[in-house]
Coordinates of C-alpha atoms in Angstrom, one line a residue:
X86 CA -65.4 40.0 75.4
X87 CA -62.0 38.1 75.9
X88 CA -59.5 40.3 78.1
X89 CA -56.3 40.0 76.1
X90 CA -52.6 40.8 78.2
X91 CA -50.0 41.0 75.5
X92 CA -48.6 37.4 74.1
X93 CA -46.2 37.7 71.0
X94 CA -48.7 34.8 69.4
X95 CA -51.0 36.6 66.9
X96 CA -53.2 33.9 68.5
X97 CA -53.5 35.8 71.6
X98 CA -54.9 38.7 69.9
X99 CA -58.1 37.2 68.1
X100 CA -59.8 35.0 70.7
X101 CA -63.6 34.5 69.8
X102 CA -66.3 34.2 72.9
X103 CA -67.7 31.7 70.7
X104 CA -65.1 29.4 69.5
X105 CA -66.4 25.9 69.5
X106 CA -65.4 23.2 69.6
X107 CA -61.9 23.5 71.6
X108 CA -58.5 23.3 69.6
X109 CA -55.5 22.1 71.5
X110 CA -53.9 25.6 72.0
X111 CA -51.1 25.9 69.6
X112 CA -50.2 29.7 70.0
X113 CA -46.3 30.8 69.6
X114 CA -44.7 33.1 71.6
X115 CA -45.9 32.6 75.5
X116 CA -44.1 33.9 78.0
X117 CA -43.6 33.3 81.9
X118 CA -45.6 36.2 83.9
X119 CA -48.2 36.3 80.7
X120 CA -51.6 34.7 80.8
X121 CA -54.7 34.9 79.1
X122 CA -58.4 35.5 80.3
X123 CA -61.4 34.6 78.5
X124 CA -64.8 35.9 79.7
X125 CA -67.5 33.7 78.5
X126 CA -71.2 34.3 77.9
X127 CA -71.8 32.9 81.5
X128 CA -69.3 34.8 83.0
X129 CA -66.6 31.5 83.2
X130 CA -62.7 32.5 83.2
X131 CA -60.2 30.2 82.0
X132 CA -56.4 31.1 82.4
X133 CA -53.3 30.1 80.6
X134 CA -50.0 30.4 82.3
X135 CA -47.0 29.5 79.2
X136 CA -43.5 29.6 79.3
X137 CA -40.3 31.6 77.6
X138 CA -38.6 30.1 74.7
X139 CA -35.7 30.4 73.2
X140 CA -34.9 33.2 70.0
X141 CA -34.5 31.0 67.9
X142 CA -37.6 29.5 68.6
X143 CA -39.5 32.4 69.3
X144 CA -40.1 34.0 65.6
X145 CA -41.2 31.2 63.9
X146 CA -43.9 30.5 66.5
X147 CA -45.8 33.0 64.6
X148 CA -46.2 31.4 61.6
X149 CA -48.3 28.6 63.6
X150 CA -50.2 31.5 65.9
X151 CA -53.7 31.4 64.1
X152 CA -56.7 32.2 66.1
X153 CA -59.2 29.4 66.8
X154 CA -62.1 31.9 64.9
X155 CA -59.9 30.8 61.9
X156 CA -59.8 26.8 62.5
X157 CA -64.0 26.9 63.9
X158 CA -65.0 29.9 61.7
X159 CA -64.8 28.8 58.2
X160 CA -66.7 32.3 56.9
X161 CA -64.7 35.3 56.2
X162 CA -67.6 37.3 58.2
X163 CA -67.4 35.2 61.2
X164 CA -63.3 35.3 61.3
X165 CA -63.8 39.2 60.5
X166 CA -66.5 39.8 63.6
X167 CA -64.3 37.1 66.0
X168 CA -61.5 39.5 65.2
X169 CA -63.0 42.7 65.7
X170 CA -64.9 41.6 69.3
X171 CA -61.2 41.4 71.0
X172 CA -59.2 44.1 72.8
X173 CA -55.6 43.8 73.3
X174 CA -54.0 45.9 75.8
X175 CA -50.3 47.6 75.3
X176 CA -47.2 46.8 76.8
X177 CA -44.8 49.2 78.5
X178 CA -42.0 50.9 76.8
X179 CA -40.9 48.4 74.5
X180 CA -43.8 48.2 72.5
X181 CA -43.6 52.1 71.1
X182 CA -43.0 52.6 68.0
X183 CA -38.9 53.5 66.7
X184 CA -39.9 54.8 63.7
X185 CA -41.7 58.2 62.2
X186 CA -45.4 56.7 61.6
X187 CA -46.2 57.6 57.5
X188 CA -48.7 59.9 56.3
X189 CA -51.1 59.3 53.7
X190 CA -48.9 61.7 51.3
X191 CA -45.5 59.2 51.8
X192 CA -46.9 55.7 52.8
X193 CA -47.8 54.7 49.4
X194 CA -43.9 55.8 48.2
X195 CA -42.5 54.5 50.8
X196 CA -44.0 51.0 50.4
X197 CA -42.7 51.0 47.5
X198 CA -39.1 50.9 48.1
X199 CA -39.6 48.7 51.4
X200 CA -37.2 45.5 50.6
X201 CA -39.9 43.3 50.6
X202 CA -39.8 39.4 50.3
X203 CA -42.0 36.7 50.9
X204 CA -40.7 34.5 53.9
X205 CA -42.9 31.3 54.0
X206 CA -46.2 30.1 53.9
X207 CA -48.4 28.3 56.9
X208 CA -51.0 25.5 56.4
X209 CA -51.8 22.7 58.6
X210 CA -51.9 19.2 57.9
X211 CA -53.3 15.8 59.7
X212 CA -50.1 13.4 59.7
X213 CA -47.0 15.5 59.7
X214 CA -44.5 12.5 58.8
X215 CA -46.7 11.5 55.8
X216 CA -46.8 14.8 54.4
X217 CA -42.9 15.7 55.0
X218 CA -42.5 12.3 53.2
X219 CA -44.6 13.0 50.2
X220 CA -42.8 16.5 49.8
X221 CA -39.6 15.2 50.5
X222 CA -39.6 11.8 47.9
X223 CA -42.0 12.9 45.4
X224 CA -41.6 17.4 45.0
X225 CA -37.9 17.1 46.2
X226 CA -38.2 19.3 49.4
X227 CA -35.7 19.2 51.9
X228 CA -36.9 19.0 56.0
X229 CA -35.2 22.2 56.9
X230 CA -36.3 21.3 60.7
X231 CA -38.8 20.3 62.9
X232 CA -39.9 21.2 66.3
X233 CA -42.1 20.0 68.9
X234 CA -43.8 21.2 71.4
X235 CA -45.6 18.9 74.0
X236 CA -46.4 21.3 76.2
X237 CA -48.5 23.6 73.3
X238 CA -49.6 19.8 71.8
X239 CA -48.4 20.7 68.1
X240 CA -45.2 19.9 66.0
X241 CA -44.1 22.0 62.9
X242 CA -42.0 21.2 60.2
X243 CA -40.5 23.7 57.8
X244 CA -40.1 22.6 54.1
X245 CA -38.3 23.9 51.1
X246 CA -35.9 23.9 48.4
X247 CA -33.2 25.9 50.0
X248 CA -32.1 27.9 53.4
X249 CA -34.9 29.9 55.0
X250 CA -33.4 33.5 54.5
X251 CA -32.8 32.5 50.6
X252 CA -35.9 30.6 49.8
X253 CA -39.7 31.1 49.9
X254 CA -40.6 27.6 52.3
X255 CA -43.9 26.1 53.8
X256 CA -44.2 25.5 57.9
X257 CA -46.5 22.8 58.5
X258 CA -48.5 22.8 61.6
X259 CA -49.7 19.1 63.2
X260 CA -52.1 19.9 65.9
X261 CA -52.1 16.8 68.3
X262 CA -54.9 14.4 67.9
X263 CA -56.5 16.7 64.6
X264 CA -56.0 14.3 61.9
X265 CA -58.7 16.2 59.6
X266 CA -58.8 19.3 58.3
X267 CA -61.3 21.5 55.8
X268 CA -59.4 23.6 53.3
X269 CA -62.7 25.4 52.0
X270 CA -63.3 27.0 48.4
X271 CA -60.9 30.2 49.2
X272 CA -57.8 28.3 48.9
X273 CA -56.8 28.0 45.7
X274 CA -53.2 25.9 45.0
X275 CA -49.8 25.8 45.6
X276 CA -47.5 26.0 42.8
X277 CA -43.8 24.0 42.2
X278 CA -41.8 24.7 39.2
X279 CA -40.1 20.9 38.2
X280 CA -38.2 20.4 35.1
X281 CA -40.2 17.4 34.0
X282 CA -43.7 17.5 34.6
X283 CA -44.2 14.2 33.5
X284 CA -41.4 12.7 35.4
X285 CA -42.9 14.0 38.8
X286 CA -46.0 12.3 37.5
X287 CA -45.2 9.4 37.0
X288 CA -42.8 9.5 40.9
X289 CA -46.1 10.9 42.5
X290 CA -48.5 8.3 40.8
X291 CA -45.5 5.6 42.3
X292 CA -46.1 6.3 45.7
X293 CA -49.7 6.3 45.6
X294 CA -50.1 10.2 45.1
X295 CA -53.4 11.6 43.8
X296 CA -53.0 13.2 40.4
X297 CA -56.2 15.0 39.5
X298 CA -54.9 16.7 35.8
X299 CA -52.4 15.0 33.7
X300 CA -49.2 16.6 32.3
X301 CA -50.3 18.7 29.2
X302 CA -50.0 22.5 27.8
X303 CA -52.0 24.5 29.5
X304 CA -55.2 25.8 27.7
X305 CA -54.8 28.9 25.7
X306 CA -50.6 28.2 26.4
X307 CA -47.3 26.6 25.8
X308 CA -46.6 25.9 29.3
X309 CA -47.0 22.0 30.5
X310 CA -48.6 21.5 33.4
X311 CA -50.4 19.4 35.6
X312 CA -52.1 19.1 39.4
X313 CA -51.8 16.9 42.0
X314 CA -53.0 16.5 45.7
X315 CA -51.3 15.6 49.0
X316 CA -53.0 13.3 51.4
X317 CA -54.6 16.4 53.0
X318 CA -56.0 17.8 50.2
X319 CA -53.8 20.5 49.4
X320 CA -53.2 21.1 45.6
X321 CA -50.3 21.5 44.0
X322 CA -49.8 22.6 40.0
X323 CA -46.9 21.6 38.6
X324 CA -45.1 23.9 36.2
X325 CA -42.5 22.8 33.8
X326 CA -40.0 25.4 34.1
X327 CA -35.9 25.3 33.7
X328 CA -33.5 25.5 36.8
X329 CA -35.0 28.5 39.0
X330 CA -33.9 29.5 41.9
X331 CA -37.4 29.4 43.8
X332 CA -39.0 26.7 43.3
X333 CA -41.6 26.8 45.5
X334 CA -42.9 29.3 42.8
X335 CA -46.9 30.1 43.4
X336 CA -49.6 30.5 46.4
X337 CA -53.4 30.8 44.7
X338 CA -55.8 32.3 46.9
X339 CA -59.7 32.9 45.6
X340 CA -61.1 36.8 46.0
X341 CA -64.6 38.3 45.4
X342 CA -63.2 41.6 44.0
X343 CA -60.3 41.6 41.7
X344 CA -59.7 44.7 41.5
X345 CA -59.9 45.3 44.4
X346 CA -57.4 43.1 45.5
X347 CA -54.8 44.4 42.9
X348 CA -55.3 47.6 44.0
X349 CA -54.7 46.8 47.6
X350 CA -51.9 44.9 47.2
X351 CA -49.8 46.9 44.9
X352 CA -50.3 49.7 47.2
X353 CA -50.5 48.4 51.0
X354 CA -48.0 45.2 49.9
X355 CA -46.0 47.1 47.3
X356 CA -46.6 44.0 44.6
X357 CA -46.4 44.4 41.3
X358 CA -49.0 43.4 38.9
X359 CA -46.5 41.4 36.8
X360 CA -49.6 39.8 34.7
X361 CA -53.3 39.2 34.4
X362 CA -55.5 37.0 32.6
X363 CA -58.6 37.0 31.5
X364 CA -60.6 33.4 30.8
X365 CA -63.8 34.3 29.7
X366 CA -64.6 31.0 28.7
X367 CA -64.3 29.2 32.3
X368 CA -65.3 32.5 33.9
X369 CA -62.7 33.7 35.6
X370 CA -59.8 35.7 35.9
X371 CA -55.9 35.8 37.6
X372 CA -53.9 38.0 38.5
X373 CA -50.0 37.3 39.3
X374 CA -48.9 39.5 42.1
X375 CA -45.3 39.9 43.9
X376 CA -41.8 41.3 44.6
X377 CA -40.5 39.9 40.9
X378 CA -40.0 38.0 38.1
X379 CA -42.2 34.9 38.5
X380 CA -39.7 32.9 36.7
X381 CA -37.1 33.8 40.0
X382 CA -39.6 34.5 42.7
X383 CA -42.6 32.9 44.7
X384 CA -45.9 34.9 43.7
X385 CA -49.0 35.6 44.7
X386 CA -51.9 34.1 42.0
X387 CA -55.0 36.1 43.3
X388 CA -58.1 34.5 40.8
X389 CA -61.6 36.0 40.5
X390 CA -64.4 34.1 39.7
X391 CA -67.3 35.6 37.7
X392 CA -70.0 36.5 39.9
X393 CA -68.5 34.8 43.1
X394 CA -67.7 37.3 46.1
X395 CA -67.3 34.8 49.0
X396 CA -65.6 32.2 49.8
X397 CA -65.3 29.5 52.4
X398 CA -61.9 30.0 53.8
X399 CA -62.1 26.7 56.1
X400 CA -59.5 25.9 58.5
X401 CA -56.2 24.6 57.2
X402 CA -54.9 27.4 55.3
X403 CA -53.2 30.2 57.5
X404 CA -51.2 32.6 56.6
X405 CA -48.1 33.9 54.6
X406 CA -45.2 35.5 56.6
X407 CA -43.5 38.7 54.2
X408 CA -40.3 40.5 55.3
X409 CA -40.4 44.4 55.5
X410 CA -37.9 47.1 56.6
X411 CA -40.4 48.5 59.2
X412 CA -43.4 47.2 60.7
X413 CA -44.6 50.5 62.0
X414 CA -44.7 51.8 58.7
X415 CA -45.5 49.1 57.3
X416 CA -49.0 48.3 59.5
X417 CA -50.0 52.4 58.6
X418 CA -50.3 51.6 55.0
X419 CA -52.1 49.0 55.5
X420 CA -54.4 50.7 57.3
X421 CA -54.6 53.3 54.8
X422 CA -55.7 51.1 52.0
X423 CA -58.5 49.6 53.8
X424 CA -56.6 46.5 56.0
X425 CA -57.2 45.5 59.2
X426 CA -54.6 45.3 61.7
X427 CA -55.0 42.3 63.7
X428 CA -51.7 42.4 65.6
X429 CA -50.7 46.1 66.2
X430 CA -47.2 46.7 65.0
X431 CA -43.8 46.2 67.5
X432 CA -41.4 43.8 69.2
X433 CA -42.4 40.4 70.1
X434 CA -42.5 40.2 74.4
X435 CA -38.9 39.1 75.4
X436 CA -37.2 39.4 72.2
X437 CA -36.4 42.1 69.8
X438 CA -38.4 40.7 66.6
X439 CA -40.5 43.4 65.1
X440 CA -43.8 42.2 63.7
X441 CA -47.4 43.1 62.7
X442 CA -50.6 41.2 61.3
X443 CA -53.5 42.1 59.0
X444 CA -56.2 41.2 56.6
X445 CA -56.7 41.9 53.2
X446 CA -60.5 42.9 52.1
X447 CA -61.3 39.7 51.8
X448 CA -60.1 38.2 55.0
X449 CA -56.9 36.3 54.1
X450 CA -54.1 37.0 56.7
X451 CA -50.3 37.9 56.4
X452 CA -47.9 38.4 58.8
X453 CA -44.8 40.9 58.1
X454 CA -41.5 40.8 60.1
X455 CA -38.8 42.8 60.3
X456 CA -36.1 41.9 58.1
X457 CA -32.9 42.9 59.9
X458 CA -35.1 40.9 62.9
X459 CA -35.7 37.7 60.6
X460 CA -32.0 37.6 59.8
X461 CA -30.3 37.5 63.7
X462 CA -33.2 35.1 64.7
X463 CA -31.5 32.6 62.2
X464 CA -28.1 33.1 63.7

């Protein structure tokens, strides 16, 4: 078992004994004085001395900290038991909670008025400047910034259609010298809300995008859609919507129980159930989850198919990053309606950023920060 000393990567807290083969470490928040030991099988150690970054820098390293069981163990199982094998000792003082941990009476009322908002989104890609090109020209992102790091051997990029602490906005990961990655039958789509469908089209088909369903109303609807592909894979649905103010509008993610999930996300996440759908003739069903209007806000599309109850979750996909008043709080609920912590609630080492990690029954991670936190980290 992996001997964990406190990082402020979720990385460093889900370190598999079996990981193979080796990923170009890419974890966020190291810091001077913290290492990492990993007992193998044969009793070999290996340790990782990093360095202190900046604030600024510091919180949105998290968004890139994904475990290696996550990019080698493509099986929700396998992520689930690489999880559950690690042990992740505590921190002195800082790391106590500062706030009244819920009870099972109040934590469901209390999530519900939590300010909640999703943040941004985290996948990673094989050629950073192609993709930030493609979004860029063709879905008319803007590069809100970019940072590298040699010395980790990745480079993110954060995307969107307006200022980070306005908008809902993807973080690319590059992981030097992975050019390839598999995104697996879990993840479903992104979706981006344009005001001509057919326009984008026609700019995507223009510089040699992949368009896999023509512009056209959407079956059973009035609303004109269509789907295209980056050159990683990733799919996007185009939705011909007026002005918004989020376009970046839609993450789909596959479950096994749907239910299930509504039930744990209305009550551990505090979404809504704003709609669900029921296509028995393609056998399946969606529901549209979140913190609002989907017309005004970025959603979560959560789609059962009949008779499915696992997917391959693969190793591009990460996570999505969701602000929250309190973490402590926040990470009780959770565990309350059947999630698994996999970063225990509390400040990041060396700065005052407040987060806390989980999984939903099915395996899919989100990371929640503190929103007060989120805010003076973009000062």
């Amino acid at each position: 078992m992996p001997i964990i000393l406190p990082l402020a990567s979720s990385s460093s807290l889900m370190v598999p004994t079996n990981s193979k083969p080796f990923l170009p470490q890419n974890s966020f928040f190291k810091f001077s004085s913290v290492f990492i030991i990993n007992n193998t099988s044969n009793n070999d150690k290996s340790i990782s001395y990093s360095y202190n970054p900046s604030r600024r820098l510091a919180l949105f390293q998290l968004g890139t900290a994904i475990p290696q069981s996550q990019l080698f163990d493509a099986k929700a199982s396998r992520f689930l038991r690489a999880d559950g094998s690690t042990t992740e000792a505590s921190t002195s003082g800082n790391m106590a909670p500062t706030s009244t941990t819920v009870t099972e009476q109040n934590a469901l009322e209390w999530v519900k008025n939590d300010k909640r908002k999703m943040l941004h989104v985290v996948y990673r890609v094989g050629d950073l400047d192609k993709t930030i090109k493609f979004y860029t020209e063709c879905l008319g992102m803007k590069l809100l910034r970019k940072r590298d790091l040699p010395e980790e051997r990745y480079t993110n990029a954060f995307l969107g259609y307006g200022p980070e602490d306005s908008h809902f906005v993807v973080e690319l990961t590059y992981n030097y010298g992975i050019d390839k990655y598999d995104i697996g039958t879990g993840f479903g789509h992104f979706g981006i809300a344009v005001e001509d469908v057919a326009k984008t089209v026609d700019l995507v088909k223009a510089k040699g995008g992949k368009v896999t369903r023509e512009p056209g109303p959407v079956k059973g609807g009035k609303t004109i859609i269509a789907f295209i592909e980056d050159s990683d894979g990733y799919k996007f649905e185009l939705l011909e919507r007026g002005p918004t103010p989020e376009p970046l509008c839609q993450v789909m993610l596959r479950v096994g129980d749907l239910d299930r999930s509504i039930n744990f996300y209305k009550k551990a996440f505090g979404m809504e159930l704003l709609r669900k759908r029921d296509n028995p003739e393609n056998k399946y069903t969606i529901a549209m989850m979140g913190y609002g209007p989907e017309d005004k806000n970025a959603v979560l599309e959560l789609t059962y198919n009949y008779g499915v109850t696992d997917y391959d979750k693969g190793n591009g996909y990460a996570q999505i990053a969701i602000g929250t008043d309190d973490v402590y709080k926040t990470a009780e609920a959770i565990k309350l309606c059947g999630g698994k912590i996999t970063r225990e609630p509390g400040p990041l080492p060396g700065i005052n950023t407040k987060i806390t990690a989980c999984l939903d029954p099915d395996g899919w991670k989100s990371v929640f920060v503190d929103n007060i936190d989120f805010l003076k980290e973009l000062e």
